[in-house]
PDB file of C-alpha atoms in Angstrom:
ATOM      1  CA  MET A   1       0.019  -8.643  13.393  1.00  0.00           C
ATOM      2  CA  GLN A   2      -1.353  -5.789  11.046  1.00  0.00           C
ATOM      3  CA  TRP A   3      -3.317  -6.089   7.809  1.00  0.00           C
ATOM      4  CA  TRP A   4      -0.437  -4.664   5.623  1.00  0.00           C
ATOM      5  CA  GLU A   5       2.171  -7.169   7.405  1.00  0.00           C
ATOM      6  CA  LYS A   6      -0.038 -10.334   6.609  1.00  0.00           C
ATOM      7  CA  ARG A   7      -0.487  -8.907   2.903  1.00  0.00           C
ATOM      8  CA  TYR A   8       3.135  -7.691   2.030  1.00  0.00           C
ATOM      9  CA  PHE A   9       5.518  -9.696   4.262  1.00  0.00           C
ATOM     10  CA  LYS A  10       4.672 -13.451   3.396  1.00  0.00           C
ATOM     11  CA  LYS A  11       6.455 -14.913   0.895  1.00  0.00           C
ATOM     12  CA  TYR A  12       4.650 -13.157  -2.016  1.00  0.00           C
ATOM     13  CA  THR A  13       3.010  -9.838  -2.218  1.00  0.00           C
ATOM     14  CA  LYS A  14       0.726  -8.352  -4.803  1.00  0.00           C
ATOM     15  CA  LEU A  15       1.914  -5.424  -6.743  1.00  0.00           C
ATOM     16  CA  GLY A  16       0.548  -2.065  -5.481  1.00  0.00           C
ATOM     17  CA  ASN A  17      -1.860  -3.503  -3.028  1.00  0.00           C
ATOM     18  CA  ARG A  18      -4.648  -4.034  -5.936  1.00  0.00           C
ATOM     19  CA  ASP A  19      -5.822  -7.189  -7.767  1.00  0.00           C
ATOM     20  CA  TYR A  20      -6.222  -5.390 -10.957  1.00  0.00           C
ATOM     21  CA  ALA A  21      -4.258  -2.739 -13.116  1.00  0.00           C
ATOM     22  CA  PHE A  22      -4.358  -0.880 -15.944  1.00  0.00           C
ATOM     23  CA  PRO A  23      -2.234  -2.121 -18.861  1.00  0.00           C
ATOM     24  CA  GLU A  24       0.182   0.617 -18.734  1.00  0.00           C
ATOM     25  CA  ASP A  25       1.306  -0.639 -15.038  1.00  0.00           C
ATOM     26  CA  HIS A  26       2.070  -3.817 -16.593  1.00  0.00           C
ATOM     27  CA  GLN A  27       4.427  -2.238 -18.896  1.00  0.00           C
ATOM     28  CA  ASN A  28       6.289  -0.831 -16.150  1.00  0.00           C
ATOM     29  CA  ALA A  29       5.827  -3.675 -13.697  1.00  0.00           C
ATOM     30  CA  GLU A  30       9.446  -4.397 -12.459  1.00  0.00           C
ATOM     31  CA  LEU A  31       9.641  -0.631 -11.530  1.00  0.00           C
ATOM     32  CA  ASN A  32       6.290  -0.722 -10.206  1.00  0.00           C
ATOM     33  CA  ALA A  33       7.108  -3.586  -7.886  1.00  0.00           C
ATOM     34  CA  ALA A  34      10.250  -1.946  -6.690  1.00  0.00           C
ATOM     35  CA  ARG A  35       8.311   0.684  -5.754  1.00  0.00           C
ATOM     36  CA  ASP A  36       5.772  -0.843  -3.937  1.00  0.00           C
ATOM     37  CA  LEU A  37       7.961  -3.172  -2.270  1.00  0.00           C
ATOM     38  CA  PHE A  38       9.937  -0.009  -1.022  1.00  0.00           C
ATOM     39  CA  LEU A  39       6.776   1.693   0.389  1.00  0.00           C
ATOM     40  CA  ALA A  40       5.603  -1.723   1.857  1.00  0.00           C
ATOM     41  CA  TYR A  41       8.920  -1.828   3.941  1.00  0.00           C
ATOM     42  CA  ILE A  42       8.318   1.752   5.048  1.00  0.00           C
ATOM     43  CA  VAL A  43       5.041   1.118   6.539  1.00  0.00           C
ATOM     44  CA  LYS A  44       6.509  -1.877   8.293  1.00  0.00           C
ATOM     45  CA  LEU A  45       9.680  -0.352   9.473  1.00  0.00           C
ATOM     46  CA  VAL A  46       8.693   3.316   9.961  1.00  0.00           C
ATOM     47  CA  PRO A  47       5.092   3.682  10.559  1.00  0.00           C
ATOM     48  CA  GLU A  48       4.968   7.237  11.627  1.00  0.00           C
ATOM     49  CA  VAL A  49       5.669   8.086   8.084  1.00  0.00           C
ATOM     50  CA  ILE A  50       1.886   7.112   7.405  1.00  0.00           C
ATOM     51  CA  ASP A  51       0.815   8.277  10.930  1.00  0.00           C
ATOM     52  CA  ASP A  52       2.323  11.696   9.687  1.00  0.00           C
ATOM     53  CA  LEU A  53       0.969  11.750   6.508  1.00  0.00           C
ATOM     54  CA  ALA A  54      -2.569  10.887   7.837  1.00  0.00           C
ATOM     55  CA  ALA A  55      -2.227  13.840  10.260  1.00  0.00           C
ATOM     56  CA  ILE A  56      -2.049  16.454   7.401  1.00  0.00           C
ATOM     57  CA  LEU A  57      -5.013  15.096   5.780  1.00  0.00           C
ATOM     58  CA  PRO A  58      -7.549  17.513   7.289  1.00  0.00           C
ATOM     59  CA  GLU A  59      -5.427  20.529   5.865  1.00  0.00           C
ATOM     60  CA  MET A  60      -6.409  19.278   2.295  1.00  0.00           C
ATOM     61  CA  ASP A  61      -9.859  20.958   2.827  1.00  0.00           C
ATOM     62  CA  LYS A  62      -8.288  24.584   3.024  1.00  0.00           C
ATOM     63  CA  LEU A  63      -7.033  24.151  -0.618  1.00  0.00           C
ATOM     64  CA  ASN A  64      -8.630  25.560  -3.327  1.00  0.00           C
ATOM     65  CA  TYR A  65      -6.796  24.782  -6.136  1.00  0.00           C
ATOM     66  CA  ASN A  66      -6.731  21.523  -8.755  1.00  0.00           C
ATOM     67  CA  PRO A  67      -5.743  18.609  -6.358  1.00  0.00           C
ATOM     68  CA  TRP A  68      -2.877  17.195  -8.992  1.00  0.00           C
ATOM     69  CA  LEU A  69      -0.998  20.396  -7.874  1.00  0.00           C
ATOM     70  CA  TYR A  70      -0.752  18.975  -4.321  1.00  0.00           C
ATOM     71  CA  ALA A  71       2.834  18.117  -4.969  1.00  0.00           C
ATOM     72  CA  GLU A  72       3.686  21.607  -4.360  1.00  0.00           C
ATOM     73  CA  TRP A  73       1.421  21.677  -1.203  1.00  0.00           C
ATOM     74  CA  LYS A  74       3.821  22.925   1.810  1.00  0.00           C
ATOM     75  CA  PRO A  75       2.703  20.186   4.415  1.00  0.00           C
ATOM     76  CA  LEU A  76       3.178  17.415   1.852  1.00  0.00           C
ATOM     77  CA  ARG A  77       6.811  18.583   1.168  1.00  0.00           C
ATOM     78  CA  ASP A  78       7.562  19.266   4.817  1.00  0.00           C
ATOM     79  CA  TRP A  79       6.314  15.665   5.326  1.00  0.00           C
ATOM     80  CA  ALA A  80       8.420  14.325   2.599  1.00  0.00           C
ATOM     81  CA  GLN A  81      11.514  16.166   3.278  1.00  0.00           C
ATOM     82  CA  LYS A  82      11.284  14.910   7.134  1.00  0.00           C
ATOM     83  CA  TYR A  83      11.723  11.281   5.753  1.00  0.00           C
ATOM     84  CA  LYS A  84      14.352  12.378   3.046  1.00  0.00           C
ATOM     85  CA  LEU A  85      11.691  11.349   0.432  1.00  0.00           C
ATOM     86  CA  LEU A  86      11.205  14.903  -1.148  1.00  0.00           C
ATOM     87  CA  GLU A  87      13.304  14.457  -4.028  1.00  0.00           C
ATOM     88  CA  ASN A  88      11.205  11.782  -5.717  1.00  0.00           C
ATOM     89  CA  PRO A  89       7.974  13.121  -7.665  1.00  0.00           C
ATOM     90  CA  TRP A  90       6.778   9.451  -8.084  1.00  0.00           C
ATOM     91  CA  LEU A  91       6.611   9.023  -4.291  1.00  0.00           C
ATOM     92  CA  LEU A  92       5.138  12.432  -3.708  1.00  0.00           C
ATOM     93  CA  ASN A  93       2.305  11.463  -6.399  1.00  0.00           C
ATOM     94  CA  ARG A  94       1.703   8.282  -4.772  1.00  0.00           C
ATOM     95  CA  ALA A  95       1.380  10.143  -1.250  1.00  0.00           C
ATOM     96  CA  VAL A  96      -0.941  12.654  -3.037  1.00  0.00           C
ATOM     97  CA  ASN A  97      -3.378   9.601  -4.287  1.00  0.00           C
ATOM     98  CA  THR A  98      -3.016   7.916  -0.760  1.00  0.00           C
ATOM     99  CA  LEU A  99      -4.572  11.470   0.899  1.00  0.00           C
ATOM    100  CA  LEU A 100      -6.967  11.343  -2.004  1.00  0.00           C
ATOM    101  CA  LEU A 101      -8.129   7.840  -1.485  1.00  0.00           C
ATOM    102  CA  TRP A 102      -8.188   8.398   2.434  1.00  0.00           C
ATOM    103  CA  ARG A 103     -10.525  11.670   1.818  1.00  0.00           C
ATOM    104  CA  ILE A 104     -12.892   9.530  -0.309  1.00  0.00           C
ATOM    105  CA  ASN A 105     -12.872   6.498   2.164  1.00  0.00           C
ATOM    106  CA  PRO A 106     -11.745   7.281   5.667  1.00  0.00           C
ATOM    107  CA  SER A 107     -11.827   3.763   6.796  1.00  0.00           C
ATOM    108  CA  LEU A 108      -8.863   3.282   4.812  1.00  0.00           C
ATOM    109  CA  ILE A 109      -6.858   6.171   6.660  1.00  0.00           C
ATOM    110  CA  GLY A 110      -3.506   5.040   7.776  1.00  0.00           C
ATOM    111  CA  ASN A 111      -3.535   1.716   6.154  1.00  0.00           C
ATOM    112  CA  GLY A 112      -0.316   2.281   4.069  1.00  0.00           C
ATOM    113  CA  PHE A 113       0.205   3.981   0.650  1.00  0.00           C
ATOM    114  CA  CYS A 114      -2.795   3.084  -1.873  1.00  0.00           C
ATOM    115  CA  GLY A 115      -1.455   1.063  -5.021  1.00  0.00           C
ATOM    116  CA  GLY A 116      -2.195   3.736  -7.634  1.00  0.00           C
ATOM    117  CA  ALA A 117      -3.695   6.917  -8.966  1.00  0.00           C
ATOM    118  CA  ALA A 118      -7.328   7.373  -7.690  1.00  0.00           C
ATOM    119  CA  VAL A 119      -8.905   6.674 -10.940  1.00  0.00           C
ATOM    120  CA  ASN A 120     -12.731   6.868 -11.110  1.00  0.00           C
ATOM    121  CA  LEU A 121     -13.478   3.584 -13.068  1.00  0.00           C
ATOM    122  CA  GLY A 122     -16.936   4.234 -13.300  1.00  0.00           C
ATOM    123  CA  LEU A 123     -18.038   1.840 -10.681  1.00  0.00           C
ATOM    124  CA  PRO A 124     -20.286   2.728  -7.347  1.00  0.00           C
ATOM    125  CA  GLU A 125     -18.589   3.624  -4.576  1.00  0.00           C
ATOM    126  CA  LYS A 126     -21.289   1.835  -2.871  1.00  0.00           C
ATOM    127  CA  THR A 127     -23.781  -0.938  -3.752  1.00  0.00           C
ATOM    128  CA  ALA A 128     -26.420  -2.985  -2.096  1.00  0.00           C
ATOM    129  CA  VAL A 129     -26.320  -6.695  -2.206  1.00  0.00           C
ATOM    130  CA  ASN A 130     -29.420  -8.994  -1.927  1.00  0.00           C
ATOM    131  CA  PHE A 131     -28.910 -11.134   1.142  1.00  0.00           C
ATOM    132  CA  GLU A 132     -32.109 -13.145   1.591  1.00  0.00           C
ATOM    133  CA  VAL A 133     -32.269 -16.027   3.948  1.00  0.00           C
ATOM    134  CA  GLN A 134     -34.887 -18.385   5.649  1.00  0.00           C
ATOM    135  CA  ALA A 135     -35.652 -17.030   9.191  1.00  0.00           C
ATOM    136  CA  TRP A 136     -34.362 -18.935  12.105  1.00  0.00           C
ATOM    137  CA  ASN A 137     -37.062 -20.780  13.855  1.00  0.00           C
ATOM    138  CA  PRO A 138     -35.484 -21.667  16.954  1.00  0.00           C
ATOM    139  CA  ALA A 139     -38.096 -24.413  17.681  1.00  0.00           C
ATOM    140  CA  GLN A 140     -36.812 -26.258  14.728  1.00  0.00           C
ATOM    141  CA  VAL A 141     -33.011 -25.785  14.837  1.00  0.00           C
ATOM    142  CA  THR A 142     -30.201 -24.896  16.845  1.00  0.00           C
ATOM    143  CA  TRP A 143     -28.301 -21.598  16.142  1.00  0.00           C
ATOM    144  CA  GLN A 144     -25.418 -23.649  15.573  1.00  0.00           C
ATOM    145  CA  GLU A 145     -26.909 -25.389  12.643  1.00  0.00           C
ATOM    146  CA  TYR A 146     -28.686 -22.327  11.511  1.00  0.00           C
ATOM    147  CA  GLU A 147     -25.490 -20.098  11.612  1.00  0.00           C
ATOM    148  CA  LYS A 148     -23.666 -22.746   9.125  1.00  0.00           C
ATOM    149  CA  TYR A 149     -26.409 -21.944   6.772  1.00  0.00           C
ATOM    150  CA  LEU A 150     -25.844 -18.135   6.996  1.00  0.00           C
ATOM    151  CA  ASP A 151     -22.524 -18.847   6.427  1.00  0.00           C
ATOM    152  CA  ASN A 152     -22.877 -20.802   3.322  1.00  0.00           C
ATOM    153  CA  LYS A 153     -25.245 -18.354   2.020  1.00  0.00           C
ATOM    154  CA  PHE A 154     -23.113 -15.302   2.750  1.00  0.00           C
ATOM    155  CA  LYS A 155     -19.922 -17.116   1.121  1.00  0.00           C
ATOM    156  CA  ASN A 156     -21.852 -17.802  -1.880  1.00  0.00           C
ATOM    157  CA  LEU A 157     -22.941 -14.043  -2.233  1.00  0.00           C
ATOM    158  CA  LYS A 158     -19.469 -12.835  -1.698  1.00  0.00           C
ATOM    159  CA  ALA A 159     -18.341 -15.409  -4.271  1.00  0.00           C
ATOM    160  CA  GLU A 160     -21.089 -13.896  -6.637  1.00  0.00           C
ATOM    161  CA  TYR A 161     -20.277 -10.327  -5.826  1.00  0.00           C
ATOM    162  CA  ARG A 162     -16.362 -10.551  -6.581  1.00  0.00           C
ATOM    163  CA  LYS A 163     -17.242 -12.368 -10.020  1.00  0.00           C
ATOM    164  CA  LYS A 164     -19.462  -9.318 -10.776  1.00  0.00           C
ATOM    165  CA  MET A 165     -16.719  -6.864  -9.930  1.00  0.00           C
ATOM    166  CA  GLU A 166     -13.917  -8.738 -11.705  1.00  0.00           C
ATOM    167  CA  VAL A 167     -15.872  -8.922 -14.769  1.00  0.00           C
ATOM    168  CA  SER A 168     -16.636  -5.064 -14.588  1.00  0.00           C
ATOM    169  CA  ALA A 169     -12.882  -4.675 -14.100  1.00  0.00           C
ATOM    170  CA  ARG A 170     -11.889  -6.537 -17.192  1.00  0.00           C
ATOM    171  CA  GLU A 171     -14.417  -4.727 -19.101  1.00  0.00           C
ATOM    172  CA  ARG A 172     -12.902  -1.572 -18.364  1.00  0.00           C
ATOM    173  CA  GLY A 173      -9.354  -2.884 -19.622  1.00  0.00           C
ATOM    174  CA  LEU A 174      -8.014  -3.764 -16.230  1.00  0.00           C
ATOM    175  CA  LYS A 175      -5.660  -6.655 -16.174  1.00  0.00           C
ATOM    176  CA  LYS A 176      -4.733  -9.083 -13.352  1.00  0.00           C
ATOM    177  CA  VAL A 177      -1.696  -7.984 -11.331  1.00  0.00           C
ATOM    178  CA  PRO A 178       1.254 -10.268 -10.674  1.00  0.00           C
ATOM    179  CA  PHE A 179       2.471 -11.468  -7.398  1.00  0.00           C
ATOM    180  CA  LEU A 180       5.827 -10.314  -5.967  1.00  0.00           C
ATOM    181  CA  ARG A 181       8.605 -11.772  -4.080  1.00  0.00           C
ATOM    182  CA  ALA A 182       9.781  -9.817  -1.191  1.00  0.00           C
ATOM    183  CA  ASP A 183      13.620  -8.735  -1.169  1.00  0.00           C
ATOM    184  CA  LYS A 184      15.734  -7.870   1.767  1.00  0.00           C
ATOM    185  CA  LYS A 185      17.783  -5.052  -0.352  1.00  0.00           C
ATOM    186  CA  PHE A 186      14.376  -3.018   0.017  1.00  0.00           C
ATOM    187  CA  GLU A 187      14.459  -3.201   3.587  1.00  0.00           C
ATOM    188  CA  TRP A 188      17.941  -2.231   3.837  1.00  0.00           C
ATOM    189  CA  LEU A 189      17.165   0.820   1.703  1.00  0.00           C
ATOM    190  CA  VAL A 190      14.482   2.042   3.958  1.00  0.00           C
ATOM    191  CA  ARG A 191      16.709   1.293   7.070  1.00  0.00           C
ATOM    192  CA  HIS A 192      19.187   3.571   5.343  1.00  0.00           C
ATOM    193  CA  LEU A 193      17.446   6.091   3.649  1.00  0.00           C
ATOM    194  CA  VAL A 194      14.553   6.810   6.033  1.00  0.00           C
ATOM    195  CA  ARG A 195      15.718   5.468   9.299  1.00  0.00           C
ATOM    196  CA  GLY A 196      19.281   6.821   9.055  1.00  0.00           C
ATOM    197  CA  GLU A 197      21.047   3.748   9.759  1.00  0.00           C
ATOM    198  CA  ASN A 198      24.673   3.470   8.193  1.00  0.00           C
ATOM    199  CA  TYR A 199      25.897   0.576   6.309  1.00  0.00           C
ATOM    200  CA  GLU A 200      28.057  -1.089   9.271  1.00  0.00           C
ATOM    201  CA  LYS A 201      24.787  -1.053  11.592  1.00  0.00           C
ATOM    202  CA  ILE A 202      23.045  -2.795   8.773  1.00  0.00           C
ATOM    203  CA  ALA A 203      25.665  -5.242   8.171  1.00  0.00           C
ATOM    204  CA  ASP A 204      26.201  -6.088  11.730  1.00  0.00           C
ATOM    205  CA  GLY A 205      22.554  -7.329  11.870  1.00  0.00           C
ATOM    206  CA  ALA A 206      22.509  -9.196   8.625  1.00  0.00           C
ATOM    207  CA  GLY A 207      25.911 -10.980   8.736  1.00  0.00           C
ATOM    208  CA  CYS A 208      27.523  -9.551   6.122  1.00  0.00           C
ATOM    209  CA  ASP A 209      30.165  -7.083   4.626  1.00  0.00           C
ATOM    210  CA  PRO A 210      29.063  -3.339   4.903  1.00  0.00           C
ATOM    211  CA  ASP A 211      30.209  -3.015   1.114  1.00  0.00           C
ATOM    212  CA  ASN A 212      27.745  -5.755  -0.067  1.00  0.00           C
ATOM    213  CA  VAL A 213      25.050  -4.100   1.824  1.00  0.00           C
ATOM    214  CA  LYS A 214      25.998  -0.405  -0.146  1.00  0.00           C
ATOM    215  CA  ILE A 215      25.840  -2.266  -3.343  1.00  0.00           C
ATOM    216  CA  ARG A 216      22.319  -4.032  -2.826  1.00  0.00           C
ATOM    217  CA  ILE A 217      20.978  -0.891  -1.422  1.00  0.00           C
ATOM    218  CA  ARG A 218      22.305   1.139  -4.306  1.00  0.00           C
ATOM    219  CA  GLU A 219      20.372  -1.526  -6.600  1.00  0.00           C
ATOM    220  CA  ALA A 220      17.354  -1.206  -4.748  1.00  0.00           C
ATOM    221  CA  ALA A 221      17.350   2.394  -5.116  1.00  0.00           C
ATOM    222  CA  ARG A 222      18.130   2.300  -8.747  1.00  0.00           C
ATOM    223  CA  ALA A 223      15.358  -0.319  -9.182  1.00  0.00           C
ATOM    224  CA  CYS A 224      13.018   2.169  -7.531  1.00  0.00           C
ATOM    225  CA  GLY A 225      14.251   5.171  -9.548  1.00  0.00           C
ATOM    226  CA  LEU A 226      15.110   7.154  -6.591  1.00  0.00           C
ATOM    227  CA  GLN A 227      16.694  10.603  -7.444  1.00  0.00           C
ATOM    228  CA  ARG A 228      19.390  10.512  -4.685  1.00  0.00           C
ATOM    229  CA  LEU A 229      20.819   8.597  -2.041  1.00  0.00           C
ATOM    230  CA  PRO A 230      22.148  10.083   0.973  1.00  0.00           C
ATOM    231  CA  PRO A 231      25.953   9.116   2.596  1.00  0.00           C
ATOM    232  CA  GLY A 232      26.310   6.157   4.645  1.00  0.00           C
ATOM    233  CA  ARG A 233      26.583   7.958   8.009  1.00  0.00           C
ATOM    234  CA  PRO A 234      23.339   7.569   9.968  1.00  0.00           C
ATOM    235  CA  ARG A 235      21.118  10.671  10.348  1.00  0.00           C
ATOM    236  CA  ARG A 236      20.077   9.242  13.581  1.00  0.00           C
ATOM    237  CA  GLU A 237      20.594   6.050  15.344  1.00  0.00           C
ATOM    238  CA  THR A 238      17.638   3.511  16.369  1.00  0.00           C
TER     239      THR A 238
END
């Protein structure tokens, strides 16, 4: 199981794959929650969406204009068109933010969509932590006993660092984000919109009526603020 499966597909998930958010995100919590769940199911059900987004990352270095105009960038629009996502400006913005984050931190490439705008909080990108410990003397203690000592020291160090950074986040006006409950209708929306499955195929697997599937998909689309939904015939069967 990948990290995003563990994070998103337990009973609850966090808004936007982050621990803290700006107050305006909380004011639109219901909309943001719907969009986060929609994107989470895209990553789970159609991982090639993220793979193809990562593939255009090297092309960003060729651009010489304001990065916030990337929504008009042809490789990005081609990517969105391929997966029937082009008519949703918020999704293009999320893709741009994800690319910018990957550009700053390559270790995150391919790890799903980022939670929000690539905002500089004034925090350092890297920091040194003081991890001083007593040296191991193998003539006095076994490695197993010394390792317990190391683990405890590191556990305390992590707790102190987390507390420090959370205080910094709150001082900059961020607030703790809520947990979300996963909803099947967003899975159905991805299967219908991105994978191209029709209502009947989804209903067969769910053991319910196609009309109910259609209603629930439309509810999910409205909750996400999607501009348009394709008809109920498959783009391609999978």
